[in-house]
């Protein structure tokens, strides 16, 4: 299911997302996420660590592969000596990286990065050099690269142009992941989400409708409720 989360400003949309991501704990009740479920959370605003390169940030959700990539890089430098031991080390490091799926992961990450406006040269830039808009696109890219079971997307179209938003809509629609999406872009919600969840100050409602149909159905519900009160 791909659900849009809507609510009045200040009702707690981002707080609910953080609860689902288990970044914070509820005052009461429980947050239950099935064991083994991979969750990726693209925050609306979050300072990324100013260490490493953009490419390493894209791979930050894959610590094992990133460690093997560093090992391979060190082995490549050492192999310049031409010694038999160094060449053997390079062969072993290359085999381990291939078996871990590093090559395919790099291909997928590069594709996502290009669609988000990062060039090959950008991938080697230090994280400390990124602007606020670039960080926003990178936060989204890191989540997309993980292809998780559950996406938590908080204003994912911020910092994106129309062509990139169109690509993102198609990309998300083609994934098998569940999604909870907060966005002020109503067209984006219509194109991505087939369910609309409404977080009120004292209630929670779920409509099996895209946002534009939800808005009509919700107004009809409100009218019936007003008639009952009168």
Tab-separated table of C-alpha atoms in Angstrom:
chain	number	residue	atom	x	y	z
A	1	UNK	CA	0.000	0.000	0.000
A	2	UNK	CA	1.112	3.554	-0.750
A	3	UNK	CA	-0.575	5.979	1.630
A	4	UNK	CA	-0.655	9.758	1.731
A	5	UNK	CA	-0.645	11.160	5.280
A	6	UNK	CA	-2.590	14.417	5.546
A	7	UNK	CA	-3.325	16.606	8.559
A	8	UNK	CA	-3.665	20.232	9.634
A	9	UNK	CA	-0.365	21.974	10.256
A	10	UNK	CA	0.906	21.131	13.704
A	11	UNK	CA	-1.202	17.982	14.065
A	12	UNK	CA	1.908	15.798	14.140
A	13	UNK	CA	2.591	14.344	10.682
A	14	UNK	CA	6.368	14.461	11.051
A	15	UNK	CA	6.112	13.216	14.645
A	16	UNK	CA	4.118	10.205	13.455
A	17	UNK	CA	6.751	9.511	10.797
A	18	UNK	CA	9.500	9.661	13.408
A	19	UNK	CA	7.525	7.262	15.609
A	20	UNK	CA	7.210	4.793	12.714
A	21	UNK	CA	10.947	5.112	12.109
A	22	UNK	CA	11.506	4.509	15.841
A	23	UNK	CA	13.534	7.694	16.167
A	24	UNK	CA	11.351	8.621	19.141
A	25	UNK	CA	9.189	6.582	21.518
A	26	UNK	CA	5.485	7.152	22.135
A	27	UNK	CA	4.230	8.598	25.436
A	28	UNK	CA	1.883	5.612	25.577
A	29	UNK	CA	1.031	2.644	23.401
A	30	UNK	CA	3.348	0.730	21.094
A	31	UNK	CA	4.934	1.095	17.675
A	32	UNK	CA	5.036	-2.349	16.074
A	33	UNK	CA	7.110	-2.996	12.961
A	34	UNK	CA	7.391	-6.605	11.831
A	35	UNK	CA	10.786	-8.151	12.508
A	36	UNK	CA	13.133	-7.994	9.541
A	37	UNK	CA	11.325	-5.119	7.816
A	38	UNK	CA	13.752	-2.623	6.272
A	39	UNK	CA	12.638	0.988	6.765
A	40	UNK	CA	14.045	4.025	4.936
A	41	UNK	CA	13.133	7.500	6.166
A	42	UNK	CA	13.695	10.538	3.930
A	43	UNK	CA	13.328	13.497	6.274
A	44	UNK	CA	12.155	16.940	5.244
A	45	UNK	CA	15.136	18.579	6.916
A	46	UNK	CA	18.124	16.808	8.360
A	47	UNK	CA	21.803	17.702	8.329
A	48	UNK	CA	23.835	14.902	6.806
A	49	UNK	CA	27.281	14.181	8.291
A	50	UNK	CA	29.873	16.357	6.551
A	51	UNK	CA	32.285	13.447	6.097
A	52	UNK	CA	33.170	11.320	3.093
A	53	UNK	CA	31.974	11.739	-0.474
A	54	UNK	CA	28.536	11.965	-2.051
A	55	UNK	CA	28.926	8.443	-3.439
A	56	UNK	CA	29.760	7.071	0.002
A	57	UNK	CA	26.653	8.799	1.371
A	58	UNK	CA	24.509	7.075	-1.257
A	59	UNK	CA	25.943	3.755	-0.056
A	60	UNK	CA	25.567	4.598	3.641
A	61	UNK	CA	22.625	2.207	3.991
A	62	UNK	CA	24.884	-0.667	2.932
A	63	UNK	CA	27.669	-0.651	5.515
A	64	UNK	CA	28.968	-4.113	4.528
A	65	UNK	CA	29.280	-3.210	0.832
A	66	UNK	CA	30.813	0.173	1.683
A	67	UNK	CA	33.437	-1.526	3.865
A	68	UNK	CA	34.266	-3.941	1.021
A	69	UNK	CA	34.533	-0.996	-1.380
A	70	UNK	CA	37.073	0.672	0.903
A	71	UNK	CA	38.949	-2.623	1.153
A	72	UNK	CA	38.975	-2.911	-2.651
A	73	UNK	CA	40.209	0.661	-3.048
A	74	UNK	CA	43.080	0.034	-0.627
A	75	UNK	CA	43.955	-3.181	-2.456
A	76	UNK	CA	43.995	-1.368	-5.802
A	77	UNK	CA	46.442	1.204	-4.463
A	78	UNK	CA	48.636	-1.492	-2.924
A	79	UNK	CA	48.656	-3.457	-6.187
A	80	UNK	CA	50.603	-0.623	-7.802
A	81	UNK	CA	53.687	-2.087	-6.124
A	82	UNK	CA	53.336	-5.142	-8.361
A	83	UNK	CA	54.214	-7.625	-5.628
A	84	UNK	CA	52.600	-11.041	-5.731
A	85	UNK	CA	51.078	-10.580	-2.259
A	86	UNK	CA	49.506	-7.243	-3.244
A	87	UNK	CA	48.093	-8.679	-6.476
A	88	UNK	CA	46.643	-11.664	-4.606
A	89	UNK	CA	45.047	-9.262	-2.144
A	90	UNK	CA	43.484	-7.348	-5.045
A	91	UNK	CA	42.043	-10.530	-6.545
A	92	UNK	CA	40.496	-11.530	-3.219
A	93	UNK	CA	39.085	-8.035	-2.587
A	94	UNK	CA	37.623	-7.887	-6.110
A	95	UNK	CA	35.963	-11.294	-5.748
A	96	UNK	CA	34.439	-10.361	-2.372
A	97	UNK	CA	33.069	-7.103	-3.766
A	98	UNK	CA	31.514	-8.869	-6.777
A	99	UNK	CA	29.963	-11.606	-4.612
A	100	UNK	CA	28.435	-8.964	-2.310
A	101	UNK	CA	26.669	-7.385	-5.279
A	102	UNK	CA	28.748	-4.230	-5.156
A	103	UNK	CA	28.845	-3.741	-8.929
A	104	UNK	CA	25.060	-3.952	-9.332
A	105	UNK	CA	24.526	-1.687	-6.330
A	106	UNK	CA	26.887	0.905	-7.808
A	107	UNK	CA	24.949	0.778	-11.069
A	108	UNK	CA	21.621	1.308	-9.307
A	109	UNK	CA	22.978	4.115	-7.146
A	110	UNK	CA	24.496	5.878	-10.165
A	111	UNK	CA	21.158	5.695	-12.005
A	112	UNK	CA	19.254	7.180	-9.066
A	113	UNK	CA	21.897	9.871	-8.574
A	114	UNK	CA	21.752	10.923	-12.221
A	115	UNK	CA	17.959	11.234	-12.123
A	116	UNK	CA	18.309	13.423	-9.025
A	117	UNK	CA	20.732	15.727	-10.816
A	118	UNK	CA	24.099	14.438	-9.581
A	119	UNK	CA	26.809	14.085	-12.216
A	120	UNK	CA	29.683	11.590	-12.131
A	121	UNK	CA	31.939	14.402	-10.920
A	122	UNK	CA	29.463	15.250	-8.136
A	123	UNK	CA	29.742	11.715	-6.762
A	124	UNK	CA	33.349	12.364	-5.711
A	125	UNK	CA	32.591	15.714	-4.090
A	126	UNK	CA	33.072	15.987	-0.325
A	127	UNK	CA	29.848	16.106	1.667
A	128	UNK	CA	30.914	19.407	3.194
A	129	UNK	CA	30.600	21.090	-0.231
A	130	UNK	CA	26.864	20.436	-0.718
A	131	UNK	CA	24.244	23.185	-0.710
A	132	UNK	CA	20.968	22.843	1.188
A	133	UNK	CA	19.101	21.842	-1.975
A	134	UNK	CA	21.731	19.244	-2.869
A	135	UNK	CA	21.507	17.797	0.628
A	136	UNK	CA	17.730	17.528	0.244
A	137	UNK	CA	18.084	15.592	-3.018
A	138	UNK	CA	20.772	13.415	-1.486
A	139	UNK	CA	18.589	12.555	1.526
A	140	UNK	CA	15.934	11.332	-0.885
A	141	UNK	CA	18.528	9.448	-2.950
A	142	UNK	CA	19.903	7.627	0.087
A	143	UNK	CA	16.406	6.353	0.902
A	144	UNK	CA	15.707	5.343	-2.716
A	145	UNK	CA	19.004	3.472	-2.977
A	146	UNK	CA	18.013	1.215	-0.074
A	147	UNK	CA	14.844	-0.078	-1.851
A	148	UNK	CA	13.348	-0.880	1.571
A	149	UNK	CA	10.168	-2.684	2.549
A	150	UNK	CA	8.745	0.576	3.922
A	151	UNK	CA	9.425	4.117	2.717
A	152	UNK	CA	8.714	7.071	5.002
A	153	UNK	CA	8.832	10.134	2.734
A	154	UNK	CA	8.446	13.596	4.258
A	155	UNK	CA	8.042	16.245	1.518
A	156	UNK	CA	10.073	14.251	-1.049
A	157	UNK	CA	9.456	16.725	-3.905
A	158	UNK	CA	11.202	19.618	-2.158
A	159	UNK	CA	14.228	20.774	-4.198
A	160	UNK	CA	13.079	18.806	-7.283
A	161	UNK	CA	12.189	20.225	-10.705
A	162	UNK	CA	9.149	19.027	-12.678
A	163	UNK	CA	11.063	16.478	-14.769
A	164	UNK	CA	12.616	14.935	-11.666
A	165	UNK	CA	9.237	14.789	-9.906
A	166	UNK	CA	7.782	12.966	-12.931
A	167	UNK	CA	10.641	10.437	-12.800
A	168	UNK	CA	10.193	10.002	-9.033
A	169	UNK	CA	6.468	9.298	-9.449
A	170	UNK	CA	7.171	6.532	-11.975
A	171	UNK	CA	10.039	5.123	-9.932
A	172	UNK	CA	8.005	4.889	-6.727
A	173	UNK	CA	4.967	3.454	-8.520
A	174	UNK	CA	7.161	0.677	-9.908
A	175	UNK	CA	8.501	-0.431	-6.528
A	176	UNK	CA	7.004	-3.142	-4.351
A	177	UNK	CA	7.614	-1.142	-1.171
A	178	UNK	CA	4.925	0.126	1.167
A	179	UNK	CA	4.969	3.918	1.525
A	180	UNK	CA	3.769	6.619	3.883
A	181	UNK	CA	4.068	10.005	2.198
A	182	UNK	CA	3.693	13.558	3.483
A	183	UNK	CA	3.582	16.184	0.738
A	184	UNK	CA	1.971	19.514	-0.122
A	185	UNK	CA	2.167	18.501	-3.797
A	186	UNK	CA	-1.356	17.204	-4.357
A	187	UNK	CA	-0.683	16.068	-7.930
A	188	UNK	CA	2.262	14.005	-6.644
A	189	UNK	CA	0.062	12.376	-3.995
A	190	UNK	CA	-2.566	11.565	-6.635
A	191	UNK	CA	0.012	9.942	-8.893
A	192	UNK	CA	1.749	7.905	-6.193
A	193	UNK	CA	-0.676	7.074	-3.383
A	194	UNK	CA	-3.844	4.983	-3.620
A	195	UNK	CA	-4.796	5.498	0.032
A	196	UNK	CA	-5.222	8.696	2.034
A	197	UNK	CA	-4.823	8.663	5.811
A	198	UNK	CA	-6.069	11.667	7.758
A	199	UNK	CA	-4.466	12.478	11.090
A	200	UNK	CA	-6.789	14.721	13.093
A	201	UNK	CA	-6.163	16.252	16.488
A	202	UNK	CA	-8.318	13.582	18.130
A	203	UNK	CA	-9.002	11.068	15.359
A	204	UNK	CA	-7.477	9.040	12.553
A	205	UNK	CA	-9.342	8.123	9.356
A	206	UNK	CA	-8.266	6.045	6.381
A	207	UNK	CA	-9.794	6.390	2.917
A	208	UNK	CA	-9.062	3.865	0.124
A	209	UNK	CA	-8.854	6.811	-2.283
A	210	UNK	CA	-6.235	9.000	-3.913
A	211	UNK	CA	-5.992	12.524	-2.513
A	212	UNK	CA	-8.308	14.361	-4.930
A	213	UNK	CA	-11.072	11.760	-4.428
A	214	UNK	CA	-10.452	11.802	-0.674
A	215	UNK	CA	-10.974	15.581	-0.590
A	216	UNK	CA	-14.429	15.160	-2.125
A	217	UNK	CA	-15.378	12.231	0.111
A	218	UNK	CA	-14.110	14.042	3.213
A	219	UNK	CA	-16.221	17.112	2.446
A	220	UNK	CA	-19.277	14.873	2.057
A	221	UNK	CA	-18.495	13.263	5.433
A	222	UNK	CA	-18.145	16.665	7.079
A	223	UNK	CA	-21.466	17.794	5.645
A	224	UNK	CA	-23.225	14.715	7.042
A	225	UNK	CA	-21.584	15.276	10.436
A	226	UNK	CA	-22.699	18.906	10.470
A	227	UNK	CA	-26.274	17.832	9.686
A	228	UNK	CA	-26.223	15.346	12.570
A	229	UNK	CA	-25.019	18.023	14.991
A	230	UNK	CA	-27.723	20.425	13.862
